Short mmCIF file of C-alpha atoms in Angstrom, two decimals:
data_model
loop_
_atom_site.label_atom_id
_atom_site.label_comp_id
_atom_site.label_asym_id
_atom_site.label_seq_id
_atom_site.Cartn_x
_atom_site.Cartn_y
_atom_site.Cartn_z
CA UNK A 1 -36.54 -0.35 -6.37
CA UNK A 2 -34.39 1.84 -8.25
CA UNK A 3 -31.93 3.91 -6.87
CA UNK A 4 -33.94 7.45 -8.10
CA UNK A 5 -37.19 5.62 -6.54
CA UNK A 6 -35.10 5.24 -3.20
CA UNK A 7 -33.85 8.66 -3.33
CA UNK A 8 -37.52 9.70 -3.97
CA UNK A 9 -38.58 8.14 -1.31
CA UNK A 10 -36.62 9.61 0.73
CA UNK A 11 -36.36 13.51 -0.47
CA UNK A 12 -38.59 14.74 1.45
CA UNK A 13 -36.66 12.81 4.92
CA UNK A 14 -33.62 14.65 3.55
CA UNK A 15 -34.54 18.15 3.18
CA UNK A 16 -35.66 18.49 6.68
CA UNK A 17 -32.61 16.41 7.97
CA UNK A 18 -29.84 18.00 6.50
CA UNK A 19 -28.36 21.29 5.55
CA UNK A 20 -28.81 22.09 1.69
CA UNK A 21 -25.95 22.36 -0.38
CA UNK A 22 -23.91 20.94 1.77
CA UNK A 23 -22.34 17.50 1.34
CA UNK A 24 -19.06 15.70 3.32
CA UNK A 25 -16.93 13.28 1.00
CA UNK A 26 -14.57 11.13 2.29
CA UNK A 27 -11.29 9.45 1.01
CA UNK A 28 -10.43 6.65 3.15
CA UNK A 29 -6.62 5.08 3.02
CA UNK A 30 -6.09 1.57 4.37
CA UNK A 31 -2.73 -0.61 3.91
CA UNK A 32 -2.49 -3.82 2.84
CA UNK A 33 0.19 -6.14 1.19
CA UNK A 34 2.63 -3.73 0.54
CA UNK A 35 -0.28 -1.36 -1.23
CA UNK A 36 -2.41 1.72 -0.57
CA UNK A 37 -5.99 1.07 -0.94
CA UNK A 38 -9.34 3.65 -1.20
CA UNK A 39 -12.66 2.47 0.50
CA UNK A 40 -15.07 3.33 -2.38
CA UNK A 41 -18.73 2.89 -3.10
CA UNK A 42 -21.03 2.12 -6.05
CA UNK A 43 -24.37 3.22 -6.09
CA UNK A 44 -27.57 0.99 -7.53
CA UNK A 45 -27.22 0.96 -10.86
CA UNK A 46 -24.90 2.85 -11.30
CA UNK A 47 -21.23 2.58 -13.28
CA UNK A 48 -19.00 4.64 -11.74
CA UNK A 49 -17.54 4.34 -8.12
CA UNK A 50 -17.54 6.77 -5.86
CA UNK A 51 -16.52 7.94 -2.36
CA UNK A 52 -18.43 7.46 0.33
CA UNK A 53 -20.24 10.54 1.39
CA UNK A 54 -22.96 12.15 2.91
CA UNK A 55 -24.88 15.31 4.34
CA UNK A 56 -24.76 17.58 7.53
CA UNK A 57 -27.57 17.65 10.02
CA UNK A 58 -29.33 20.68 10.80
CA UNK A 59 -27.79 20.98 14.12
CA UNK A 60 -24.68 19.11 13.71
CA UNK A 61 -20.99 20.30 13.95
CA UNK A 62 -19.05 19.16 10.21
CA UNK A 63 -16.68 17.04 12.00
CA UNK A 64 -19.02 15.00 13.57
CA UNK A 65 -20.76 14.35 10.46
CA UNK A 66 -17.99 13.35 8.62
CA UNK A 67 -17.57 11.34 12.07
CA UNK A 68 -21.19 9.52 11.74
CA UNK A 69 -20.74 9.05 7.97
CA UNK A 70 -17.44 6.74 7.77
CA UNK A 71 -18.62 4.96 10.75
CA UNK A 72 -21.53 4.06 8.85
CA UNK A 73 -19.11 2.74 5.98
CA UNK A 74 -16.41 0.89 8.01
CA UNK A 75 -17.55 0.32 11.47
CA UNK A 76 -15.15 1.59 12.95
CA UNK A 77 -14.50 3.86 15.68
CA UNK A 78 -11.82 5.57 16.30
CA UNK A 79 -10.51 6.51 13.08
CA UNK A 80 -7.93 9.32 11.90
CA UNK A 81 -9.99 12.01 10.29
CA UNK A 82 -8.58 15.25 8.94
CA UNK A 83 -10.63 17.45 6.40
CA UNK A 84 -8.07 18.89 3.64
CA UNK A 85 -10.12 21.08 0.93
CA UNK A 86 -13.77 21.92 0.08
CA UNK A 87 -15.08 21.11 -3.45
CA UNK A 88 -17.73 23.99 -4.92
CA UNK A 89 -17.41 24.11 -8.34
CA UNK A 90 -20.84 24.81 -9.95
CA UNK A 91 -21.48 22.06 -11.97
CA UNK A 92 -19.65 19.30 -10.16
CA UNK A 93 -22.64 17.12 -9.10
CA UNK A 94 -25.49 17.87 -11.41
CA UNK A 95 -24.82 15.69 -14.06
CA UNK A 96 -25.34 12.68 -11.93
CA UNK A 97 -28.52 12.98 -11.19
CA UNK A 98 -29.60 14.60 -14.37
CA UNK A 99 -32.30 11.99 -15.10
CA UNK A 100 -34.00 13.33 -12.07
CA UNK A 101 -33.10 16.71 -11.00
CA UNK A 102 -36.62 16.93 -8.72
CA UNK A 103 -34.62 14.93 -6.24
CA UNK A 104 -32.92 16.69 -2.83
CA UNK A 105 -29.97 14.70 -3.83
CA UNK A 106 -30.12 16.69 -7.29
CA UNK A 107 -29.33 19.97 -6.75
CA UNK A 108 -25.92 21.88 -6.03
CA UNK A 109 -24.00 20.52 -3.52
CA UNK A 110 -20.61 22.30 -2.13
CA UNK A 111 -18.47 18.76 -0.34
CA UNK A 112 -15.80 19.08 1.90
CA UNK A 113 -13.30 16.79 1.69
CA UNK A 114 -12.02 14.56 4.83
CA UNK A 115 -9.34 11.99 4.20
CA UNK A 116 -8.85 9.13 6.65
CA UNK A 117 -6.59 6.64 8.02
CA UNK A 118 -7.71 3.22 9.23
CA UNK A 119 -6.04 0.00 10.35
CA UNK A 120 -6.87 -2.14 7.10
CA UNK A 121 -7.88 -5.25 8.54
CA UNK A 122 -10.16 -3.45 11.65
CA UNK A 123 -12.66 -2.14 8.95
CA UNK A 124 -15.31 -4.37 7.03
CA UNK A 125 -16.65 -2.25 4.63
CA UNK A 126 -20.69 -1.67 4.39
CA UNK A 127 -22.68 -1.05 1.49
CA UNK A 128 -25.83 0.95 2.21
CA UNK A 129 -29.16 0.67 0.77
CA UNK A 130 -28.67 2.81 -1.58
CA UNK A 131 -25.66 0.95 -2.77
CA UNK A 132 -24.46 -2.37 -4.01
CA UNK A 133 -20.94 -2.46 -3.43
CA UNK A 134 -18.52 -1.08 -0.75
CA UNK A 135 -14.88 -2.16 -1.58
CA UNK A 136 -11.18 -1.06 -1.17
CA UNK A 137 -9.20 -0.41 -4.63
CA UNK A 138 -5.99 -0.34 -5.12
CA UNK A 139 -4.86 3.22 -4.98
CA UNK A 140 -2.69 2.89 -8.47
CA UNK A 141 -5.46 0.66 -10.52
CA UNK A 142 -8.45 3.08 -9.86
CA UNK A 143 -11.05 3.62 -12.37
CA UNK A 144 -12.92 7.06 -13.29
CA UNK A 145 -14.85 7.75 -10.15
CA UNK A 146 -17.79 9.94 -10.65
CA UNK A 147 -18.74 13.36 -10.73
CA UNK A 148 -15.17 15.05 -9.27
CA UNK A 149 -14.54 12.20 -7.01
CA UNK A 150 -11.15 12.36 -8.37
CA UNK A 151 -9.89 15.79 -8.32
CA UNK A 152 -10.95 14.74 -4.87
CA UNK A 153 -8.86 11.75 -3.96
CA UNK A 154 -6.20 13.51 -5.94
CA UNK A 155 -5.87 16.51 -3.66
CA UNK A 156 -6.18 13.62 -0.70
CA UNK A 157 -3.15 12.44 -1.61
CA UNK A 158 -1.24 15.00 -2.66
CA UNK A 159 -2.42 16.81 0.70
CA UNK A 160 -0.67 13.26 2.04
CA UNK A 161 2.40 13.45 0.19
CA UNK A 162 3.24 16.80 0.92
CA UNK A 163 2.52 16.15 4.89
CA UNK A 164 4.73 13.54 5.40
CA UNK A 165 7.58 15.41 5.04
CA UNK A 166 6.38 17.45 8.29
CA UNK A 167 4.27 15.11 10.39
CA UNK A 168 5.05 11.28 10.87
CA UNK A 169 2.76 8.41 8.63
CA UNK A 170 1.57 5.05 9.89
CA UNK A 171 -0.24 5.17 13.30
CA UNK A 172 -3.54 4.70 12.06
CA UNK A 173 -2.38 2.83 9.14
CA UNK A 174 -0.28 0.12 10.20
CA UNK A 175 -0.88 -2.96 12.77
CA UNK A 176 0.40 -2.47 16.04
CA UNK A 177 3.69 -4.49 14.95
CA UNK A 178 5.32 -3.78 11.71
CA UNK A 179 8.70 -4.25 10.06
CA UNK A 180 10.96 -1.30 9.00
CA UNK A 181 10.26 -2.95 5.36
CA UNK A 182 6.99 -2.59 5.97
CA UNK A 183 7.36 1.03 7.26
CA UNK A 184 9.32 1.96 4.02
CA UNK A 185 6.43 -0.14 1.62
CA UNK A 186 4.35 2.11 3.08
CA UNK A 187 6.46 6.08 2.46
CA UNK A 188 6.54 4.13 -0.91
CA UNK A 189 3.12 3.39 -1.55
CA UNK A 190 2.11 7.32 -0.73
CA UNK A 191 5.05 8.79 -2.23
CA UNK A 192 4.53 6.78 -5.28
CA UNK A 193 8.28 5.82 -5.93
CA UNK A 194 10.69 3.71 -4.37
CA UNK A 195 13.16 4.80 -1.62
CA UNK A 196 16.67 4.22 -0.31
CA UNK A 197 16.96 1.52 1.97
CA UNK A 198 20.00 2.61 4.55
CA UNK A 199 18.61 6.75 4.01
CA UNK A 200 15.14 5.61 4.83
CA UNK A 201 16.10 3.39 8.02
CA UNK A 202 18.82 6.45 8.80
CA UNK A 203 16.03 8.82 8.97
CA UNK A 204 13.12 7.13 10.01
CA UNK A 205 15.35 5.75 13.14
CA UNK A 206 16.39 10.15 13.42
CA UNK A 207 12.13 10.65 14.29
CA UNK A 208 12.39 8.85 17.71
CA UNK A 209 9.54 7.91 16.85
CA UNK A 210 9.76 3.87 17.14
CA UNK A 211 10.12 0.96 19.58
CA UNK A 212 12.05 -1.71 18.53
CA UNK A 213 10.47 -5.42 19.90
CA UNK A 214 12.04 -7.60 22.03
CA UNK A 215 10.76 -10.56 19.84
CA UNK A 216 11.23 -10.35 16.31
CA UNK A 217 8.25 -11.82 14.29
CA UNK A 218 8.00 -15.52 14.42
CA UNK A 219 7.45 -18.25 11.47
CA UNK A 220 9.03 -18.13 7.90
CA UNK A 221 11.93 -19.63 6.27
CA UNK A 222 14.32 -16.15 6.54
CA UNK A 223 16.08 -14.72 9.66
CA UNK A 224 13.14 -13.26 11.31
CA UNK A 225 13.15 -9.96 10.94
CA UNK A 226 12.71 -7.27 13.89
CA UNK A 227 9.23 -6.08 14.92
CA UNK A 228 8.90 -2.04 16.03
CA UNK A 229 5.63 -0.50 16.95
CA UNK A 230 5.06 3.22 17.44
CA UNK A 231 5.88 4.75 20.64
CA UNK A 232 2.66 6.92 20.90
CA UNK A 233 3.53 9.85 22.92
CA UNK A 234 6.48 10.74 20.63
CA UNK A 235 4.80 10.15 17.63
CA UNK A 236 1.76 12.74 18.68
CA UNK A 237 4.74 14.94 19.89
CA UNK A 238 6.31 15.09 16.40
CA UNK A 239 2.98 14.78 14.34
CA UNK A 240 1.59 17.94 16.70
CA UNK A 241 4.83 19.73 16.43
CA UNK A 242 6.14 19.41 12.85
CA UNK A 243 9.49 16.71 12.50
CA UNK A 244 10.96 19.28 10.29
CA UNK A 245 11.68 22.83 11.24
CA UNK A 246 13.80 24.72 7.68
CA UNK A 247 14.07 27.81 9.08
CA UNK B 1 -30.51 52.81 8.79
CA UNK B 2 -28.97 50.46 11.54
CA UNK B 3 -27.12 47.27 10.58
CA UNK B 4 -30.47 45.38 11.29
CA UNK B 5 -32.25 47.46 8.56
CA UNK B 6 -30.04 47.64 6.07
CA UNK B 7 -29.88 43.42 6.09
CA UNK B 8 -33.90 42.75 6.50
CA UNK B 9 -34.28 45.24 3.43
CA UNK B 10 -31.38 42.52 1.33
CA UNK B 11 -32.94 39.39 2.95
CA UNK B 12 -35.17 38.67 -0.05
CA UNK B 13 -32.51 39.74 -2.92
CA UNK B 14 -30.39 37.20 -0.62
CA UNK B 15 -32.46 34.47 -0.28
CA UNK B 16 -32.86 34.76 -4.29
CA UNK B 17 -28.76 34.79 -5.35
CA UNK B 18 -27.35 33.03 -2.79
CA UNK B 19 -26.63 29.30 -1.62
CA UNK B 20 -27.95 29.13 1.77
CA UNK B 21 -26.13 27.57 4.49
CA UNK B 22 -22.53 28.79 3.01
CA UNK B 23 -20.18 32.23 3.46
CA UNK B 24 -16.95 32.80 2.64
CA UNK B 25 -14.25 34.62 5.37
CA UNK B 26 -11.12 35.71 3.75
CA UNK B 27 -7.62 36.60 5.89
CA UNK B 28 -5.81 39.04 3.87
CA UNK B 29 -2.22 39.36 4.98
CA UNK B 30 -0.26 42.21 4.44
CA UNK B 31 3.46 43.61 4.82
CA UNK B 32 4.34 46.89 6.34
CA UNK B 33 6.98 48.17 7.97
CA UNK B 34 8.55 45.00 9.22
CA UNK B 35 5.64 43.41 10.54
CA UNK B 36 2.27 41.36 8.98
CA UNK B 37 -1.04 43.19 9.25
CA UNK B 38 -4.65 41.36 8.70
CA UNK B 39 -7.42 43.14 6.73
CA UNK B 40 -10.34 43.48 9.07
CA UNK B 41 -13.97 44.73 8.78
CA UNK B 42 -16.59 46.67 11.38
CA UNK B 43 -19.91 46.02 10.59
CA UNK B 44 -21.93 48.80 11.45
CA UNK B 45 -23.18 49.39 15.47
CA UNK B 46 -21.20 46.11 15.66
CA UNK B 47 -18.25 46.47 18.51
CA UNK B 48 -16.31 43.39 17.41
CA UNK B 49 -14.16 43.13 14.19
CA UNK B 50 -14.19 40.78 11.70
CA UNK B 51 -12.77 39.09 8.71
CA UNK B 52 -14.28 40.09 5.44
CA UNK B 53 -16.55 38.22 3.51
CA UNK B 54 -19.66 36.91 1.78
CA UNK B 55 -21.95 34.44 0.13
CA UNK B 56 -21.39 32.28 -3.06
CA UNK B 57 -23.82 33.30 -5.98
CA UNK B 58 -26.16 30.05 -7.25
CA UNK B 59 -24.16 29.40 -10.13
CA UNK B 60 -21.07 30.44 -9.12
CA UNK B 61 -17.70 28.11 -8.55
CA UNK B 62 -16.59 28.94 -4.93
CA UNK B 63 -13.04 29.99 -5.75
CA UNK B 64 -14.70 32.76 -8.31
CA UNK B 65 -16.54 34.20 -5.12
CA UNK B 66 -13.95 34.12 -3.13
CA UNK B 67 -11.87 36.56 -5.57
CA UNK B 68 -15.21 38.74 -6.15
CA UNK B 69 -15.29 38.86 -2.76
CA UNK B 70 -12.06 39.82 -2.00
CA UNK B 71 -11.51 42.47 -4.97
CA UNK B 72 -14.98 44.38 -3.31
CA UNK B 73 -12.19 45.00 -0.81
CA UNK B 74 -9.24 45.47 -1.93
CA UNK B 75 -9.65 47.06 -5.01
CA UNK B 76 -6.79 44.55 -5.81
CA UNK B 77 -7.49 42.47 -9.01
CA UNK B 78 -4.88 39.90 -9.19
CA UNK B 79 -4.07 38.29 -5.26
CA UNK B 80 -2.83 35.15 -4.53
CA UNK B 81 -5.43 33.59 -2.77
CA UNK B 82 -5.61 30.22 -1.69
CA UNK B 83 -8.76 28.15 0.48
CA UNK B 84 -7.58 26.32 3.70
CA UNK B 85 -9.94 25.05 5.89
CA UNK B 86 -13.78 24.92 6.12
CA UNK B 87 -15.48 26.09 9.30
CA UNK B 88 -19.04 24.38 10.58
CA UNK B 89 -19.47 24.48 14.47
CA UNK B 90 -23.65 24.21 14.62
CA UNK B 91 -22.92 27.59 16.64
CA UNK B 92 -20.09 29.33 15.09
CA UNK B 93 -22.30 32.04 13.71
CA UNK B 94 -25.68 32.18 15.18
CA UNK B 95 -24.84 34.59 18.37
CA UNK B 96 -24.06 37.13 16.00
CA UNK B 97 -27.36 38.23 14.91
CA UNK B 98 -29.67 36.50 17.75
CA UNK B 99 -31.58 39.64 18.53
CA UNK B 100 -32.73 39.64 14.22
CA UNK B 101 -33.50 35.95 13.97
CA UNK B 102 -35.52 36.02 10.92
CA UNK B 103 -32.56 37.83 8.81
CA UNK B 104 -31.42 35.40 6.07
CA UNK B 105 -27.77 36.28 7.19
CA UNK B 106 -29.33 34.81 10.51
CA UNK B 107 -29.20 31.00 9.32
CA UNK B 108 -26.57 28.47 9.99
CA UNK B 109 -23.34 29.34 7.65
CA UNK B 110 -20.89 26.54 7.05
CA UNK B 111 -17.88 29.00 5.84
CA UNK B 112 -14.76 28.29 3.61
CA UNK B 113 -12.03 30.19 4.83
CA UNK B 114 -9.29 31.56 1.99
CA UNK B 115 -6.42 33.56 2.65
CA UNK B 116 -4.70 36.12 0.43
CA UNK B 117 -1.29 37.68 0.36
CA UNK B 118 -1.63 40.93 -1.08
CA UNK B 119 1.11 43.86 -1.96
CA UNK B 120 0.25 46.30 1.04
CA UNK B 121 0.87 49.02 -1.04
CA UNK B 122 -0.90 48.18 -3.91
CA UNK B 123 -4.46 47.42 -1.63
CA UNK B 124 -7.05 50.34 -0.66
CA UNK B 125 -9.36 49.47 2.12
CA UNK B 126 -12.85 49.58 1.16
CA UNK B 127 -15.89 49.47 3.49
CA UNK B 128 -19.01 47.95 2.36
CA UNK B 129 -22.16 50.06 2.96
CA UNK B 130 -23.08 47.76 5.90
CA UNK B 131 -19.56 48.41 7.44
CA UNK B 132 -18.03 51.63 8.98
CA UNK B 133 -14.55 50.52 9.16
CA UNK B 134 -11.97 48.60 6.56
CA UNK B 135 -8.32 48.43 7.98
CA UNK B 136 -5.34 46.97 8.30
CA UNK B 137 -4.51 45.83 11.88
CA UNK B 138 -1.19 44.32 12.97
CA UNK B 139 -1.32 40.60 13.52
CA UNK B 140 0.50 40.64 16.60
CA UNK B 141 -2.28 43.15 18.78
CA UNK B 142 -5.34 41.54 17.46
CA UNK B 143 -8.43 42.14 18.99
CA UNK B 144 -10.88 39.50 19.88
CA UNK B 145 -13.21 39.04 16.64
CA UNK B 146 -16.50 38.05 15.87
CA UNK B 147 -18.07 34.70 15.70
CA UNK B 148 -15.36 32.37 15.38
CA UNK B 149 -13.21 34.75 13.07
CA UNK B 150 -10.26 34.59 15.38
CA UNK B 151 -10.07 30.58 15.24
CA UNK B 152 -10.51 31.02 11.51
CA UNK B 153 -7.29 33.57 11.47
CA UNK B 154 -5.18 31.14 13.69
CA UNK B 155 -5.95 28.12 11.59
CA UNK B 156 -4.56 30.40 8.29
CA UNK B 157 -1.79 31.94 10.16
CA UNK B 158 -0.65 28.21 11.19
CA UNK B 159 -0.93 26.69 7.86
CA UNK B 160 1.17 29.51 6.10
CA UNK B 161 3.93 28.68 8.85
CA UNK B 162 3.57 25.48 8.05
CA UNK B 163 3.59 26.39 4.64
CA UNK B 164 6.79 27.94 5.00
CA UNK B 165 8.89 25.13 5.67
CA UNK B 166 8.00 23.29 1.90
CA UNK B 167 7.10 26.48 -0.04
CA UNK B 168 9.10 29.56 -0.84
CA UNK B 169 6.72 32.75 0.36
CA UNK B 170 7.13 36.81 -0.02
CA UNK B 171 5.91 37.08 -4.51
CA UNK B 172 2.54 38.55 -3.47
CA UNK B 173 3.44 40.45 -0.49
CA UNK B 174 6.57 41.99 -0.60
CA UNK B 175 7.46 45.20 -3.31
CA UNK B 176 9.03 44.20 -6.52
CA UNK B 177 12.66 45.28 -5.05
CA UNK B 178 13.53 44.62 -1.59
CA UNK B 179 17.04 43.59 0.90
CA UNK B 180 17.31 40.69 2.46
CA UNK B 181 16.94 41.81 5.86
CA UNK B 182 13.45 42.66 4.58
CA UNK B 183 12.71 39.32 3.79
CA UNK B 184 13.97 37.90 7.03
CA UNK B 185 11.68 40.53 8.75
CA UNK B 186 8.82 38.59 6.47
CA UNK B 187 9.77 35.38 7.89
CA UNK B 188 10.10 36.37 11.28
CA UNK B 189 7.16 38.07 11.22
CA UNK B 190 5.50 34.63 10.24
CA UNK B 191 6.87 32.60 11.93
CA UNK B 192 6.57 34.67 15.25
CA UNK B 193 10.23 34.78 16.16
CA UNK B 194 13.97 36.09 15.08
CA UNK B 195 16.13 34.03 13.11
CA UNK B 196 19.95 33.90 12.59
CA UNK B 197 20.77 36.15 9.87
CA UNK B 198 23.53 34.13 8.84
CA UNK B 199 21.12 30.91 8.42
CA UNK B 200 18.93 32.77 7.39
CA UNK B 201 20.98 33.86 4.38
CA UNK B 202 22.59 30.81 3.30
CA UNK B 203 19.45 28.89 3.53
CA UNK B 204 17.43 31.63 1.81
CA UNK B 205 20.21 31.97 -0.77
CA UNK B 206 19.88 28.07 -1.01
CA UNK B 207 16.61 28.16 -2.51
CA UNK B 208 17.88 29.78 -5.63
CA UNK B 209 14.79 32.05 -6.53
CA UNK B 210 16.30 35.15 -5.48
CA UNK B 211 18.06 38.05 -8.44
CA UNK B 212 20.20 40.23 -6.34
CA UNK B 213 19.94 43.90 -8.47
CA UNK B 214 22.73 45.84 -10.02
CA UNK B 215 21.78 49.19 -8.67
CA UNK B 216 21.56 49.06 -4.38
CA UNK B 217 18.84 51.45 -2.78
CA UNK B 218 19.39 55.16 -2.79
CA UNK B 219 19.31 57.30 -0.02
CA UNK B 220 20.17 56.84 3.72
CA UNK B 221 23.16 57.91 5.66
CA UNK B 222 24.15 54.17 5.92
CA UNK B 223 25.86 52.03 3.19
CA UNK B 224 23.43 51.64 0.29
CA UNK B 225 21.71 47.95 0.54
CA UNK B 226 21.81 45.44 -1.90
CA UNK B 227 18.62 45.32 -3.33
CA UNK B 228 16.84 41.53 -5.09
CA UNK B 229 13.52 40.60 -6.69
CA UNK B 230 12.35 37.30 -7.22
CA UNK B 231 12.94 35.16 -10.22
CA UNK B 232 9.32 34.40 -10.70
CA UNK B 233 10.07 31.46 -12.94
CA UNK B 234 12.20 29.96 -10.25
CA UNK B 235 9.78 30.67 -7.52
CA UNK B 236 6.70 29.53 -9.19
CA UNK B 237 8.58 26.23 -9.66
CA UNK B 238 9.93 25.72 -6.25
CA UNK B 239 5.79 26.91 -5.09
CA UNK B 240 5.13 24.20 -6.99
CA UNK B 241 7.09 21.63 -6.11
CA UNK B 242 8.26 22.59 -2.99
CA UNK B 243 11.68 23.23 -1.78
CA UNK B 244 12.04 20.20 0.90
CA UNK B 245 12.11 16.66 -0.33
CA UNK B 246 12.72 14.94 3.15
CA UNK B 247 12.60 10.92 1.74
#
């Protein structure tokens, strides 16, 4: 079947399932080698990628939506999910479906935005029915994503980029053991330029934030280097109360 | 006509320009007298205030309602107004009209909550014809509001503290000319507590968006006050790219 044919199919499901014009789009961030990478989705037949997304029950909260949707996606859990800006410009999903605008999934649709954070290699990414592919991108080789999907991860990430000079990064994003290098690959990665190496350690070390290792990571031809993982209670502490205070 | 009347006889023109299932609640600050006052509604026979707002037309971006919105207020035409977080409990609105179920402003609303910083002196309360109050209360003896206006209130009054710490603030709500001490009074009043004046000043003075005047203010018994204004060019670019770089 085609993917209008599925979505015909199903209309009629849909309109008594979910709230109209309402749709949840989410920008997932995983970290791997060094890189920042975007869980994305492409529909049947389709060109363009897209973020995964979905709709809002009749008689279910937004957060738990956005909840049920990435769980679908990535299986799993316990993910960090924070909703950053809503997305209503008028014509900012009709085109897509233009070819069939009798569809539920054709008319106006207001999204709001949720960004996660997820432990790259807990996640296997599922394509739906609907969809062929489900993949993570490399954050700084992404195509055109369609309809506003970018304006979308671009307000994701600058929503990021501004945060992280007020709430610690890396909890959800980072294996339980990591390497200051690693640490500052990944400030990099979101900041999008490269950082001082004795500043970054020098303030970093200032959060209280981390637990150095006893054992430093094993294997390797170099002086091993030194493991840290996050202490968790001071890292909620500073992400819940701010690590910067200017005034 | 009760407040029940008056919305059965719209339901229909409702149902017919508006997307169902979304509102819009605005927070309008204010500055007056040293302290930060919130523009609040009372709908009619309705004991509870509330934030203002209203419904996006069908082909309407959101940000344009918001402003329409907002100007039916305020009479104000050119606010700084900026969307912050999206509200949609399953039963964040439905108490409010349970005894007129069949109202269209009855439904579920999933609502997009913008705030504003107006010039108090520049804004003129207006009450809507389904309202019998429009005014300016001070944000530190809030009442309880309807629905769940006063989470919607907190959740803009903590991002603009937040905001505070990576964005200069005070261009849309303080008077063209004003002292410094003024401005701290802004800030404290924000941020919910004194600061030192002498931090206060160097830090402010720091940011380099501030044109002290060559004429102080007249009048008073005291010693005439410097008076400043912002460079808007400066303070437009430090809005924009913030005035804290912490990596």
């Amino acid at each position: 079947m085609t993917l209008d044919e599925l979505l015909k199919d199903r209309s009629e499901e849909a309109k008594s399932t979910y709230l109209s014009h309402i749709s949840i789009d989410c920008v997932v961030f995983g970290f791997d080698n060094g890189t920042i990478k975007v869980l994305l989705v492409r529909m049947k037949g389709k060109r363009h990628w897209m973020l995964p997304g979905g709709f809002v029950e009749n008689h279910e909260d937004i957060d738990d939506a956005a909840i049920r949707i990435l769980t679908a996606r990535t299986g799993a859990d316990k993910v960090y999910l924070q909703q950053f800006a809503t997305f209503g410009k008028k014509d900012r999903s009709q085109a897509f479906f233009k070819q069939s605008p009798a569809l539920w999934h054709a008319q106006r649709f207001i999204s709001i935005g949720y960004f996660a954070m997820v432990d790259f290699n807990q996640v296997i990414p599922v394509a739906d029915d609907i969809s062929d592919k489900c993949e993570w991108l490399p954050l700084q080789e992404l195509p055109a994503l369609a309809m506003d999907h970018s304006t979308i991860l671009s307000k994701a990430l600058k929503t990021l980029q501004t945060q992280v000079n007020y709430q610690p990064i890396g909890l959800n994003l980072l294996p339980q053991e990591f390497t200051l290098p690693e640490l500052q690959k990944l400030y990099e990665s979101i900041l999008g330029r490269t950082l001082n190496r004795g500043n970054f350690y020098r303030k970093i070390m200032a959060l209280d934030i981390l637990e150095k290792l006893d054992e430093p990571r094993k294997g390797g031809a170099h002086k091993a280097p030194n493991l840290y993982s996050f202490n968790v209670k001071k890292y909620n502490e500073a992400f819940e109360n701010g690590i910067y205070d200017r005034w």
